[in-house]
PDB file of C-alpha atoms and ligand atoms in Angstrom:
ATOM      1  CA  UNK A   1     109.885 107.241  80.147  1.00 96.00           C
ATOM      2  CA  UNK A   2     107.869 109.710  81.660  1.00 98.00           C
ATOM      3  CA  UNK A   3     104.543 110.237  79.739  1.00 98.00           C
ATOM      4  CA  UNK A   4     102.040 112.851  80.010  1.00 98.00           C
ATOM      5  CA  UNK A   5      99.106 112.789  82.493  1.00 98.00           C
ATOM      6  CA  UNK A   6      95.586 113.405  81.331  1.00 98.00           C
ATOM      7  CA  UNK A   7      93.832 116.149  83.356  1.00 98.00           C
ATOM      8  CA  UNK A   8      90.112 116.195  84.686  1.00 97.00           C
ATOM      9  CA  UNK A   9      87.630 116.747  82.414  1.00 96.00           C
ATOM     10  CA  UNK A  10      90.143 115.219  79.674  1.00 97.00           C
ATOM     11  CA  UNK A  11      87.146 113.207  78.389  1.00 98.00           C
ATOM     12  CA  UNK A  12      89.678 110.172  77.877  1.00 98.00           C
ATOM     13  CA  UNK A  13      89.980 109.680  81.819  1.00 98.00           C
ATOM     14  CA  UNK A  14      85.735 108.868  80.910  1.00 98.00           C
ATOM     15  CA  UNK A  15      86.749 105.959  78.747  1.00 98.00           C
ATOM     16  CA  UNK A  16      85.821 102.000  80.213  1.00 98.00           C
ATOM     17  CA  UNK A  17      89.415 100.481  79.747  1.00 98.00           C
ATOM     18  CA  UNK A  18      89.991  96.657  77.826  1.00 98.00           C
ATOM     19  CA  UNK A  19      91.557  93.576  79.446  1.00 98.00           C
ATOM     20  CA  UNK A  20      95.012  93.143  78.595  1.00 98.00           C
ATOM     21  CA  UNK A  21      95.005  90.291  76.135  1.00 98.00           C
ATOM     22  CA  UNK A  22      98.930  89.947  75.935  1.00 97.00           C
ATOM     23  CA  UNK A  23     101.445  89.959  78.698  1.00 98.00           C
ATOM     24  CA  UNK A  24     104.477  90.877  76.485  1.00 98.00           C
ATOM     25  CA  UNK A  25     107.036  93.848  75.744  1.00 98.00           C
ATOM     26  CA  UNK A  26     104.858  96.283  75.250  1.00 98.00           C
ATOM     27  CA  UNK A  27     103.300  95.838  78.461  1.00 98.00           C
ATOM     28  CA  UNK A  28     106.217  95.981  80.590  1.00 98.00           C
ATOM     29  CA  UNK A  29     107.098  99.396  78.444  1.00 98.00           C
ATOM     30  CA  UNK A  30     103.772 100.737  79.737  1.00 98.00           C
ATOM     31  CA  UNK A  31     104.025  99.491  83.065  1.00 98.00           C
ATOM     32  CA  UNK A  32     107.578 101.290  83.224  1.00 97.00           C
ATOM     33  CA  UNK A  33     106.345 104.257  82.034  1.00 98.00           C
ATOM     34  CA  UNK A  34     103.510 104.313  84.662  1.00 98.00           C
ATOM     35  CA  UNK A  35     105.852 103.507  87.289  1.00 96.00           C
ATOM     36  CA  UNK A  36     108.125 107.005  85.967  1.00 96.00           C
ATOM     37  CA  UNK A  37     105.251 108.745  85.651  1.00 97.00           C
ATOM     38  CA  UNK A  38     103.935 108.128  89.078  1.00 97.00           C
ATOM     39  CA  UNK A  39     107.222 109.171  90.351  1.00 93.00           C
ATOM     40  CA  UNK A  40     108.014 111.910  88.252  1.00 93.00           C
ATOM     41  CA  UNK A  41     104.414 113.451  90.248  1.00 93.00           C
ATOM     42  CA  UNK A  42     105.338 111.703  93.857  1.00 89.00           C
ATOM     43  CA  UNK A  43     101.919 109.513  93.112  1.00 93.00           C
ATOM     44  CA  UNK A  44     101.185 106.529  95.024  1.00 94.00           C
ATOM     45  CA  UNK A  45      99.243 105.195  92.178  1.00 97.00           C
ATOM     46  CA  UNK A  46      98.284 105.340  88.717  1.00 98.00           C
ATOM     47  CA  UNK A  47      95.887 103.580  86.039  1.00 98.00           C
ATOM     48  CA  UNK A  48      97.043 103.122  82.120  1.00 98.00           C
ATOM     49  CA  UNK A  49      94.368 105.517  81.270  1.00 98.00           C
ATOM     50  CA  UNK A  50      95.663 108.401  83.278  1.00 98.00           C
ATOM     51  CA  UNK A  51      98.700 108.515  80.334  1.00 98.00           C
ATOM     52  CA  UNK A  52      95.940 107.524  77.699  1.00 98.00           C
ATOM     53  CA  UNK A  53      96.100 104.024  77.832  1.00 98.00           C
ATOM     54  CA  UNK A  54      92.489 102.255  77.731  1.00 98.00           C
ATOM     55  CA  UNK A  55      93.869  98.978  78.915  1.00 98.00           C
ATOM     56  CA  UNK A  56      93.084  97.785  82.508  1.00 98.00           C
ATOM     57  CA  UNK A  57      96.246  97.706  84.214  1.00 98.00           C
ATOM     58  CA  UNK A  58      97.599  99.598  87.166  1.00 98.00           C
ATOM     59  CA  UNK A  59     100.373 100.440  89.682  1.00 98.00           C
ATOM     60  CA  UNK A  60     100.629 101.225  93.167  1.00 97.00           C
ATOM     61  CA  UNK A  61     103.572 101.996  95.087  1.00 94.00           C
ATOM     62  CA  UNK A  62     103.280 102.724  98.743  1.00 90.00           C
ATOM     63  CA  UNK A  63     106.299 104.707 100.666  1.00 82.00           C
ATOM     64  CA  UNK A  64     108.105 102.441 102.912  1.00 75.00           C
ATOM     65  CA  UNK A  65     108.537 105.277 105.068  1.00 63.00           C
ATOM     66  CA  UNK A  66     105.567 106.784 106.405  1.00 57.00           C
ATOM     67  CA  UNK A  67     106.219 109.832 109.182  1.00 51.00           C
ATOM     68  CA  UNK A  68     102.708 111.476 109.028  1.00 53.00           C
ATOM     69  CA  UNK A  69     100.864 107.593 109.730  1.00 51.00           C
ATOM     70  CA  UNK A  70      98.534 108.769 107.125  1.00 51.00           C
ATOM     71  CA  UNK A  71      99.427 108.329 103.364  1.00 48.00           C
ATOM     72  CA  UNK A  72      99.047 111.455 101.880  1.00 46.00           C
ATOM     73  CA  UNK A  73     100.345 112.507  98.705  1.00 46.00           C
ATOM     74  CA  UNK A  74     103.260 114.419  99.653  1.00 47.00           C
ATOM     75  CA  UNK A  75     106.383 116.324  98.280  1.00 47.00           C
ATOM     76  CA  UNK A  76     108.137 115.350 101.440  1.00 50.00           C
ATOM     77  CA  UNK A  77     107.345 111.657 101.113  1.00 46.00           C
ATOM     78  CA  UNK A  78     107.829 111.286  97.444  1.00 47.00           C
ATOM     79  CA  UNK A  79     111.912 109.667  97.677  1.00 55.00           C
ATOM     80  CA  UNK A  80     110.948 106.364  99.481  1.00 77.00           C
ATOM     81  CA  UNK A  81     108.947 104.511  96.867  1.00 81.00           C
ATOM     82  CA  UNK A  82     111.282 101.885  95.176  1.00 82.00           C
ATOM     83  CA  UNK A  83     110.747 100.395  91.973  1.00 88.00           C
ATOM     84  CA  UNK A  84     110.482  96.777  93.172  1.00 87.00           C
ATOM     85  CA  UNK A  85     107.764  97.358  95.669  1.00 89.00           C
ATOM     86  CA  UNK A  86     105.751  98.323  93.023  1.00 95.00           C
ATOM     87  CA  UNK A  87     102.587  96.442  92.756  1.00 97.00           C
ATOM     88  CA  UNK A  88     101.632  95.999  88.921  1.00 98.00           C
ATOM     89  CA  UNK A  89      97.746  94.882  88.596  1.00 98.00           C
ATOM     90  CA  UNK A  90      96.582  93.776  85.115  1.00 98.00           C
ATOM     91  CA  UNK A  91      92.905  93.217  84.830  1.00 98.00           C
ATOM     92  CA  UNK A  92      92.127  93.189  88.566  1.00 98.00           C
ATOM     93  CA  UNK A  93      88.886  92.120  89.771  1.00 98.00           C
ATOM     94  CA  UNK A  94      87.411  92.918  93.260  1.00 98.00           C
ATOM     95  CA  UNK A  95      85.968  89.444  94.381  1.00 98.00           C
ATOM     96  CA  UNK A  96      85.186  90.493  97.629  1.00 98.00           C
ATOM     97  CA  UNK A  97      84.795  93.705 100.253  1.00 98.00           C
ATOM     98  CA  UNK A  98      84.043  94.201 103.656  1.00 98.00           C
ATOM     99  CA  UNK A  99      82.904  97.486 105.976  1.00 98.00           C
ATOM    100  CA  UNK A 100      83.325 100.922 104.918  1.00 97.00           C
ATOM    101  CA  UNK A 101      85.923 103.217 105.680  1.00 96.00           C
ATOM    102  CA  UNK A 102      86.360 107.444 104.940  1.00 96.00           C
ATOM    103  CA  UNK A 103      90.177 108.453 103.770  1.00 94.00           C
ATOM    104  CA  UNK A 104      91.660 111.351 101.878  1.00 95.00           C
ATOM    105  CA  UNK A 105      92.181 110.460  98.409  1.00 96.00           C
ATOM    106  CA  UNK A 106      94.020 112.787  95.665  1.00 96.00           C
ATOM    107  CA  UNK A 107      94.542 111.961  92.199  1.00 97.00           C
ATOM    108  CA  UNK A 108      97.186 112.493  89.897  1.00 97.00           C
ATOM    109  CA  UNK A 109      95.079 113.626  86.937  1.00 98.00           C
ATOM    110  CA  UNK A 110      93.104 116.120  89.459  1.00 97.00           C
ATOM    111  CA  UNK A 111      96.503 117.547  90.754  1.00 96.00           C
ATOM    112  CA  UNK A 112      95.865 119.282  94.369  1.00 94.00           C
ATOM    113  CA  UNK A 113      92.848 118.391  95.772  1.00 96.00           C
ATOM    114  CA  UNK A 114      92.066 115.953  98.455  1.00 96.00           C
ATOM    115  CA  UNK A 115      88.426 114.917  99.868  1.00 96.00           C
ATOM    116  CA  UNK A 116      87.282 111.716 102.032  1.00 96.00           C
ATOM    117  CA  UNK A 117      85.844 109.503 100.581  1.00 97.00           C
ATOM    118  CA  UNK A 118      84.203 106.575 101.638  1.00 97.00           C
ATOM    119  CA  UNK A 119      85.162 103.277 100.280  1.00 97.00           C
ATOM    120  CA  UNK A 120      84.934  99.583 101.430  1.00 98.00           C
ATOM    121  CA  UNK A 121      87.610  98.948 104.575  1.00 97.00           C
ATOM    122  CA  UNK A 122      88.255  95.428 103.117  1.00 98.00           C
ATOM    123  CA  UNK A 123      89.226  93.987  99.416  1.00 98.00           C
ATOM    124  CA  UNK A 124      90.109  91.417  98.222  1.00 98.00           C
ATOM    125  CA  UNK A 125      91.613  91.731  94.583  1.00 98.00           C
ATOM    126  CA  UNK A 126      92.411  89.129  91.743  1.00 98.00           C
ATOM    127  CA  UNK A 127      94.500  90.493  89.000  1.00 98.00           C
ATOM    128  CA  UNK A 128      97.812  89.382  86.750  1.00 98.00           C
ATOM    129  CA  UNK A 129     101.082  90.085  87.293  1.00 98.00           C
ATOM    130  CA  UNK A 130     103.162  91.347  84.023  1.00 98.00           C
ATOM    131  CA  UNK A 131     104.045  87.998  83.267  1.00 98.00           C
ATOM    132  CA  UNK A 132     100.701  87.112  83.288  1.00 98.00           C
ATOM    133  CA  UNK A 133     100.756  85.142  86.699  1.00 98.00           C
ATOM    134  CA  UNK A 134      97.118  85.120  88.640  1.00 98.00           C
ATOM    135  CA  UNK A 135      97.535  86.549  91.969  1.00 98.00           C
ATOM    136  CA  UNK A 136      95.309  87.452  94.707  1.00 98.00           C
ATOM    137  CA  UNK A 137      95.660  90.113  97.618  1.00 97.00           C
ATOM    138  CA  UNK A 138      93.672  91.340 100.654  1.00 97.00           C
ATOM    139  CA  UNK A 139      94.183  94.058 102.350  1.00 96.00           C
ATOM    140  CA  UNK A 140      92.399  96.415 104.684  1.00 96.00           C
ATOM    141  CA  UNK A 141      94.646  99.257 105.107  1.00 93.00           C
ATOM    142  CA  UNK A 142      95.306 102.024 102.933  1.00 92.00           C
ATOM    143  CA  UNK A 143      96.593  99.219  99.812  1.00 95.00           C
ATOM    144  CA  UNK A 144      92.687  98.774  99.963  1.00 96.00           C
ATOM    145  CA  UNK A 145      91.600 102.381  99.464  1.00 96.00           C
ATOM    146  CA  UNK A 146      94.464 102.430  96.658  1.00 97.00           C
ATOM    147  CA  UNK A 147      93.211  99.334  94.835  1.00 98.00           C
ATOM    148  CA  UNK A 148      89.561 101.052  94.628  1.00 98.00           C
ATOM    149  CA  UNK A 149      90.600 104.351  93.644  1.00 98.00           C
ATOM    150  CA  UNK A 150      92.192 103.003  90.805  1.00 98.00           C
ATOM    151  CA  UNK A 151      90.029 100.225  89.120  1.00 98.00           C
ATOM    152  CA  UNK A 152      87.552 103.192  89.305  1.00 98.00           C
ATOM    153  CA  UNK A 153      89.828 104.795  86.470  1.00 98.00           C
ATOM    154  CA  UNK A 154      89.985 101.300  84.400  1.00 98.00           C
ATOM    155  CA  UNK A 155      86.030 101.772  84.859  1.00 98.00           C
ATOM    156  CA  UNK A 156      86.332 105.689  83.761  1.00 98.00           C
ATOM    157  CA  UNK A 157      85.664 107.047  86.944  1.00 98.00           C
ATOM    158  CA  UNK A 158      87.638 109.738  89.072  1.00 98.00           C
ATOM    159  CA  UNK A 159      87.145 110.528  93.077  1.00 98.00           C
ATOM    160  CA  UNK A 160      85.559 113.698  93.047  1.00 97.00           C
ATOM    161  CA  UNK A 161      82.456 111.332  91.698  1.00 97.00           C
ATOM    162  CA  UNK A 162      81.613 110.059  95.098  1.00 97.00           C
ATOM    163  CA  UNK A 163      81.369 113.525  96.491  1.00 97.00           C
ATOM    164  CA  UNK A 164      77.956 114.505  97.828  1.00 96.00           C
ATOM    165  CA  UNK A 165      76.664 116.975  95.418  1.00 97.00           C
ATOM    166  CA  UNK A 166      77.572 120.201  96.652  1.00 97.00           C
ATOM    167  CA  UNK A 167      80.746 119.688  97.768  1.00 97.00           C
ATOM    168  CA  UNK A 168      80.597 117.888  93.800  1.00 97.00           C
ATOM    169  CA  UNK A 169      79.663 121.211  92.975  1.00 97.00           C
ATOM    170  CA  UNK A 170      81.799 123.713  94.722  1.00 97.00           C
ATOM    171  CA  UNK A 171      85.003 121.491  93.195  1.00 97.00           C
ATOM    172  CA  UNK A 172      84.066 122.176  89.806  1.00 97.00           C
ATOM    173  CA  UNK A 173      83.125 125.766  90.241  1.00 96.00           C
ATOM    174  CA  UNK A 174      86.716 125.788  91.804  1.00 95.00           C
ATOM    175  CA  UNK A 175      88.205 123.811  88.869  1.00 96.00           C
ATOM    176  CA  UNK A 176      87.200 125.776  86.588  1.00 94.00           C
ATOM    177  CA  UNK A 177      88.470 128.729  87.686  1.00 93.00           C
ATOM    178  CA  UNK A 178      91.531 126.931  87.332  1.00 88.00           C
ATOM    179  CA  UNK A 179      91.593 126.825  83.636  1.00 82.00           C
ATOM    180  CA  UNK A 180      90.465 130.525  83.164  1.00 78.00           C
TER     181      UNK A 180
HETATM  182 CO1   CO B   1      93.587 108.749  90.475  1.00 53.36          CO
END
């Protein structure tokens, strides 16, 4: 089902998400409805909390076909993103990272814009599956960049954070004018 996705400043974005204590039902009805959600916008990603959810799971689906070489978020690559290469990450932990690397990042709940940021080049990631399998990944491509950007929302964080502060500053003037 697809669910509604909070907008910056929705102060619930803000909100430090729990571990998932049970890997049952109604997990696998939230991780569905991430996974719709995510398409429904042609994301690449999204965290629980993004649909209101304080729990610390998230999803990341990466188009198998990528014509630009870059992963943007993109109208014209939003079709190629099937549901079983999803990855589904419950209560990932970054155990390790290596070098740092500058990519443009967008953000479902911040629909539109796109900045570089910079971000460790290497991770490597412990987390559940939905059964409640431990797993580990590593990855230093843009699955990396992904993985960050997201377990900043379980910790109530969004991008436009790790702007300097007057490009910080010139996005919210321009945000706001938004919602006038
Ligand atoms: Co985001």
């Amino acid at each position: 089902m697809v669910r509604e996705i909070l907008v910056y400043p929705n102060k619930t974005l803000k909100r430090i998400s729990k571990e998932v204590e049970s890997f049952d039902g109604a997990l696998h009805d939230l991780l569905d409805d991430m996974y719709d959600t995510m398409r429904a916008q042609n994301g690449l990603g999204i965290a629980a909390i993004q649909i209101g959810v304080a729990l610390r799971a998230l999803i990341i689906n990466i188009p198998l076909d990528d014509p630009h070489g870059e992963h943007y978020i993109d109208d014209e690559m939003g079709n190629d993103q099937p549901k079983e290469n999803t990855l589904e990450m419950i209560n990932p932990v970054i155990v390790s990272k290596e070098g740092h690397r500058k990519y443009q990042e967008g953000c479902l709940s911040i629909p539109g814009v796109y900045e570089d940021i910079e971000r460790a080049k290497k991770v490597q990631v412990e987390y559940f599956d939905r059964n409640g399998n431990k797993q580990v990944i590593e990855d230093d491509d843009f699955l990396a960049i992904a993985v960050q950007h997201e377990i900043d929302h379980l910790d109530g964080k969004v991008f436009i954070e790790k702007l300097s502060f007057l490009k910080r500053k010139k996005f919210e003037k321009e945000w706001a004018k938004k919602f006038k």
